[in-house]
Amino acid sequence: MYNVVTIRKALATFMGITLTLILGTTVCTTMTVLGQEQYSFITQWGSTGTGFATFKQPLEITVDQDDNVYVTDFTSVSNKVQKFTNNGTFLTSFGTLGFGPGLFTSPSGIGVSSSGNIYVADFGSPDTAVQEFTNEGTFLRMWGSFGLGDGQFINPGGLTVDSSDSVYVGDFGENNRIQKFDSEGNLLTKWGTPGTGDGQFINPAGLAADSSNNIYVVDGGNSRVQKFDSEGNFITKWGTQGTGDGQFIRPGDVAVDSEGNTYVTDQGNNRVQKFDSEGNFITKWGSKGSDEGQFNDPLGIALDKSGNVYVVDAGNSRVQVFAPS
C-alpha cells in the first residue's frame, strides 16, 4: 500500500502584490511581482468528494486540441479520470479501481495525442503502466510490466506526448529514467540513471514536450528541470533547492507554451514559476492558502491554445485557471 503523502513527495522529488480588478460584473485577481509579467485568476472548479466534478487526490492534468481538460484522481475509487470543458463543466469520466483494461489503481501522468487519444500512466500498476483511450474514455490498448528491463517500470509517473505522437513516461524510484514509446507501446529509446549529474535523475516527476519535441523533465529529488532533445540528449538544466526566484522545494510538473516558455509547479513554495526555454526566470505567482490564486500543494499543470494556465491545486481539491494579463 502506498502512502499518499510519500507518493506526493516522490512525484515531486513530482515581493507578491495582489490587486483586485472589478470590470463590470467580472472579478479578476491579478498576481505578480512588481515589474514582472502578470497572471490573473479566471476560474476554478472542484471540491473534496467522490462524485462527478469532485476530487479525492487530483494529481495531473492535460488539455486537448478542443480545450477540453482531463484530470487524474490518484486515490479515488471511481471517476479516476474526469473530463471537463475549459470552464469546468463536467463532461464524462472513466476508470474505476482495479487491475486490467480500463481500470486503475493510482492514475498519475496523462497526455493527449494529435488525434485526441488519451494516454494515462498508472503509478500503482506497472503491469498496466500505460493505457490508451479515446477522448470519451473507450479503452484502446495498454502496455508495461513490473521490472528493470526495457518497457518495464517500477513507479510509472509523469507522461507526455510529442507532436509525432511518441509517448514519454517517467519511472521514478529504482529505475530513475525516461522511456520513449511509439503510439502503440513499442519502445524507441530510454535514458537516465540515478544520480545528480546531467541526464541523471532522483525521482523524475512531470514531463512536457515543446513544438520541436524537446522534452522537459522535472527532476524532483534534485530540485531542478532538465531539458533534452527527443532522443534523450542533454541540452540544459536549471533550478536549485530554495525559496528564491528559480529555486524549488519539491517541484511537481512542467508545461510548455507555444513560444517555448515553461511553467513549473513548485509544491513546497506553493507557487507557479515561469521560465523561458533556456531556464531564465520570467515571473511567478501564488502563495499558501485556499483563496483564489493561492495553493496548497500545486501539482499538475497544463496550457490551452490561448495560453491559459490550468493548475491542479491538490490540497484544495480543485483546478484553478489563470490567464496572462
XYZ file of C-alpha atoms in Angstrom:
325
model
C 0.000 0.000 0.000
C 1.388 3.367 -0.972
C 1.168 6.346 1.384
C -0.275 9.387 -0.416
C 1.982 11.897 1.311
C 5.033 9.789 0.446
C 3.851 9.469 -3.140
C 3.347 13.232 -3.425
C 6.895 13.801 -2.270
C 8.223 11.139 -4.615
C 6.384 12.538 -7.616
C 7.788 15.904 -6.925
C 11.121 14.628 -5.588
C 6.847 15.417 -8.599
C 7.547 40.590 -3.425
C 3.929 39.397 -4.263
C 1.275 42.039 -4.870
C -2.400 41.118 -5.196
C -4.744 43.564 -6.905
C -8.466 43.068 -7.364
C -9.834 44.494 -10.597
C -13.588 44.828 -10.942
C -14.672 45.111 -14.565
C -18.448 45.218 -14.824
C -19.567 42.070 -13.032
C -16.320 40.169 -13.592
C -13.817 39.961 -10.754
C -10.238 39.074 -11.672
C -7.407 38.685 -9.189
C -4.038 39.678 -10.615
C -0.898 38.206 -9.091
C 2.549 39.476 -9.933
C 5.884 40.676 -8.713
C 6.409 44.348 -9.471
C 7.950 44.746 -12.914
C 7.241 41.174 -13.962
C 4.567 39.635 -16.161
C 1.151 39.298 -14.562
C -1.251 36.346 -14.428
C -4.895 36.780 -13.463
C -7.174 34.248 -11.812
C -10.012 33.340 -14.198
C -11.992 30.495 -12.671
C -11.833 27.368 -10.549
C -13.743 24.152 -10.054
C -13.760 21.111 -7.811
C -14.204 20.203 -4.166
C -13.411 17.225 -1.970
C -15.576 14.205 -2.718
C -16.086 11.076 -4.797
C -18.809 12.203 -7.202
C -18.643 13.912 -10.559
C -16.634 17.167 -10.585
C -15.184 16.425 -7.135
C -11.769 15.023 -6.267
C -10.103 12.966 -3.557
C -6.498 13.466 -4.717
C -6.287 15.278 -8.050
C -2.837 14.877 -9.498
C -2.144 15.529 -13.192
C -3.869 17.413 -15.983
C -3.831 17.769 -19.761
C -5.752 19.828 -22.334
C -6.754 18.559 -25.785
C -6.973 20.401 -29.108
C -10.563 21.458 -28.348
C -9.561 22.844 -24.947
C -11.223 20.010 -23.059
C -9.495 19.355 -19.746
C -8.660 15.913 -18.300
C -7.695 15.398 -14.647
C -6.400 12.224 -12.976
C -7.563 11.463 -9.432
C -4.900 9.473 -7.660
C -6.860 7.911 -4.774
C -10.465 7.964 -5.962
C -12.282 4.630 -6.129
C -14.295 5.731 -9.155
C -14.040 8.567 -11.698
C -10.293 8.051 -11.973
C -10.060 10.356 -15.000
C -12.538 13.222 -15.380
C -13.125 15.329 -18.481
C -14.307 18.960 -18.322
C -14.827 21.922 -20.610
C -12.295 24.698 -20.186
C -14.612 26.483 -17.745
C -15.055 23.424 -15.544
C -18.321 21.949 -16.804
C -18.220 18.194 -16.221
C -18.432 16.111 -19.412
C -17.590 12.498 -18.569
C -15.337 10.240 -16.520
C -13.717 6.856 -16.975
C -11.792 4.318 -14.965
C -12.568 2.626 -11.668
C -10.399 0.885 -9.100
C -8.853 -2.378 -10.281
C -6.278 -4.126 -12.446
C -6.785 -4.615 -16.157
C -8.041 -2.804 -19.246
C -9.753 0.474 -18.388
C -9.071 0.073 -14.664
C -6.592 1.940 -12.472
C -5.072 1.719 -9.042
C -3.362 5.129 -8.913
C -3.516 7.069 -12.197
C -0.814 9.702 -12.408
C 0.591 11.208 -15.622
C -1.727 11.988 -18.532
C -1.217 13.237 -22.089
C -3.109 13.658 -25.342
C -2.121 12.694 -28.889
C -2.616 14.692 -32.104
C -5.735 12.616 -32.807
C -7.167 13.339 -29.373
C -6.496 9.953 -27.792
C -5.653 9.986 -24.094
C -2.690 8.194 -22.526
C -2.649 7.575 -18.765
C 0.185 6.252 -16.599
C -0.845 4.129 -13.607
C 1.584 4.535 -10.731
C 0.178 1.635 -8.744
C 0.068 -0.912 -11.560
C 3.316 -1.304 -13.533
C 1.787 -4.316 -15.322
C -0.649 -1.900 -16.997
C 1.700 1.072 -16.758
C 0.307 2.973 -19.741
C -3.247 2.793 -21.087
C -4.660 4.497 -24.174
C -8.281 5.649 -24.531
C -10.413 7.611 -26.946
C -11.337 11.099 -25.783
C -14.627 9.670 -24.489
C -12.874 7.042 -22.368
C -13.147 3.934 -24.539
C -10.198 1.635 -23.834
C -7.843 1.015 -26.793
C -4.622 -0.630 -25.568
C -2.165 -0.923 -22.699
C 1.472 -1.844 -22.137
C 4.092 -2.265 -19.439
C 5.177 -4.745 -16.797
C 6.988 -4.609 -13.482
C 10.782 -4.690 -13.608
C 14.042 -3.073 -14.625
C 14.141 -4.078 -18.288
C 13.145 -2.289 -21.469
C 9.479 -1.355 -21.405
C 9.219 -2.226 -17.722
C 8.526 0.067 -14.787
C 8.889 0.336 -11.041
C 6.890 3.542 -10.490
C 5.441 4.960 -13.745
C 4.589 8.602 -13.077
C 4.914 11.570 -15.424
C 3.789 11.240 -19.050
C 3.779 13.436 -22.132
C 3.079 13.012 -25.849
C 5.064 14.884 -28.518
C 3.893 16.200 -31.900
C 4.867 12.895 -33.557
C 2.669 11.014 -31.064
C 5.633 9.450 -29.313
C 4.835 8.769 -25.664
C 7.382 9.521 -22.925
C 6.956 8.013 -19.462
C 8.972 8.800 -16.356
C 9.849 5.963 -13.984
C 10.963 7.107 -10.561
C 12.436 5.045 -7.777
C 14.947 2.343 -8.637
C 14.861 2.966 -12.410
C 15.080 6.793 -12.394
C 14.722 7.061 -16.150
C 12.580 8.186 -19.069
C 11.306 5.693 -21.644
C 10.059 6.713 -25.095
C 7.473 4.635 -26.984
C 5.625 4.897 -30.264
C 1.866 5.350 -30.096
C 1.315 1.580 -29.886
C 3.704 0.999 -27.000
C 6.833 -0.152 -28.831
C 9.964 1.044 -27.063
C 12.006 3.555 -29.086
C 14.679 4.679 -26.642
C 15.376 5.351 -22.984
C 17.706 7.485 -20.890
C 18.587 8.275 -17.318
C 20.240 6.671 -14.304
C 20.090 7.527 -10.586
C 22.265 10.470 -9.644
C 22.836 14.210 -9.700
C 24.754 14.631 -12.968
C 23.463 15.860 -16.306
C 20.942 13.348 -17.611
C 20.636 11.645 -14.243
C 17.562 11.773 -12.010
C 16.348 11.381 -8.479
C 12.618 10.758 -8.839
C 11.708 12.268 -12.222
C 8.177 13.647 -11.958
C 6.311 15.771 -14.542
C 7.193 15.763 -18.252
C 6.393 18.114 -21.137
C 7.229 18.346 -24.853
C 7.642 21.571 -26.834
C 6.839 22.168 -30.519
C 10.330 20.968 -31.512
C 9.831 17.767 -29.489
C 12.347 18.755 -26.870
C 11.495 17.076 -23.580
C 11.434 18.830 -20.211
C 11.705 16.688 -17.088
C 11.025 17.794 -13.534
C 13.872 16.145 -11.622
C 12.131 16.360 -8.271
C 14.790 14.940 -5.986
C 17.409 17.266 -7.480
C 15.114 20.349 -7.327
C 15.613 21.163 -10.986
C 14.282 20.921 -14.527
C 16.304 19.183 -17.229
C 15.821 19.680 -20.975
C 16.624 17.018 -23.601
C 16.106 16.509 -27.295
C 13.677 13.801 -28.387
C 16.413 11.143 -28.299
C 17.395 11.922 -24.736
C 20.480 14.026 -25.404
C 21.006 16.537 -22.603
C 20.569 20.225 -23.547
C 20.399 22.279 -20.359
C 19.134 22.398 -16.783
C 18.056 24.902 -14.167
C 16.987 25.101 -10.555
C 18.335 24.509 -7.066
C 16.635 23.936 -3.749
C 15.312 27.044 -2.045
C 12.681 29.766 -1.932
C 14.177 32.338 -4.287
C 13.370 33.032 -7.929
C 14.326 29.993 -9.988
C 14.589 27.789 -6.927
C 12.251 24.957 -5.940
C 11.040 22.955 -2.995
C 9.524 19.743 -4.373
C 8.852 20.793 -7.977
C 5.949 18.758 -9.344
C 5.139 19.272 -13.011
C 6.046 21.304 -16.085
C 4.144 22.647 -19.094
C 5.330 24.457 -22.229
C 3.578 27.184 -24.221
C 3.690 27.840 -27.970
C 6.713 30.146 -27.564
C 8.717 27.582 -25.635
C 8.261 29.174 -22.221
C 8.000 26.685 -19.373
C 5.736 26.726 -16.318
C 6.701 24.711 -13.248
C 4.610 23.933 -10.173
C 6.632 24.471 -7.013
C 4.842 22.441 -4.341
C 6.823 23.357 -1.266
C 6.697 27.074 -2.124
C 3.015 26.885 -3.188
C 3.558 28.790 -6.409
C 3.985 28.556 -10.167
C 7.182 29.804 -11.790
C 7.573 30.715 -15.450
C 10.855 30.481 -17.382
C 11.986 30.856 -20.966
C 13.114 27.762 -22.869
C 16.658 28.059 -21.512
C 15.564 28.332 -17.896
C 15.790 32.086 -17.383
C 13.278 33.197 -14.750
C 10.371 35.322 -16.026
C 7.706 35.532 -13.311
C 5.900 33.695 -10.516
C 2.568 33.689 -8.738
C 0.881 32.021 -5.793
C 1.185 31.641 -2.031
C -0.073 29.139 0.520
C -3.816 29.207 1.202
C -7.253 28.429 -0.169
C -8.255 31.772 -1.680
C -8.277 32.493 -5.401
C -4.721 32.367 -6.698
C -3.427 30.576 -3.619
C -2.320 26.952 -3.489
C -1.958 24.012 -1.171
C 0.364 21.586 -2.984
C 0.121 22.631 -6.648
C 0.846 19.540 -8.724
C -0.238 19.116 -12.360
C -0.074 21.985 -14.837
C -1.183 22.401 -18.469
C -1.904 25.131 -21.027
C -4.583 25.564 -23.653
C -4.086 27.060 -27.102
C -4.951 30.548 -25.821
C -2.166 30.437 -23.255
C -4.414 29.971 -20.228
C -2.712 28.043 -17.421
C -4.527 25.210 -15.613
C -3.134 24.183 -12.214
C -4.153 21.179 -10.118
C -4.374 22.603 -6.593
C -4.234 19.182 -4.962
C -4.519 20.127 -1.311
C -7.588 22.237 -2.058
C -9.149 19.541 -4.287
C -9.632 21.890 -7.213
C -8.378 23.136 -10.555
C -7.537 26.835 -10.934
C -7.223 28.654 -14.259
C -5.072 31.727 -14.922
C -4.535 33.960 -17.924
C -1.753 36.390 -18.853
C -2.893 39.950 -18.259
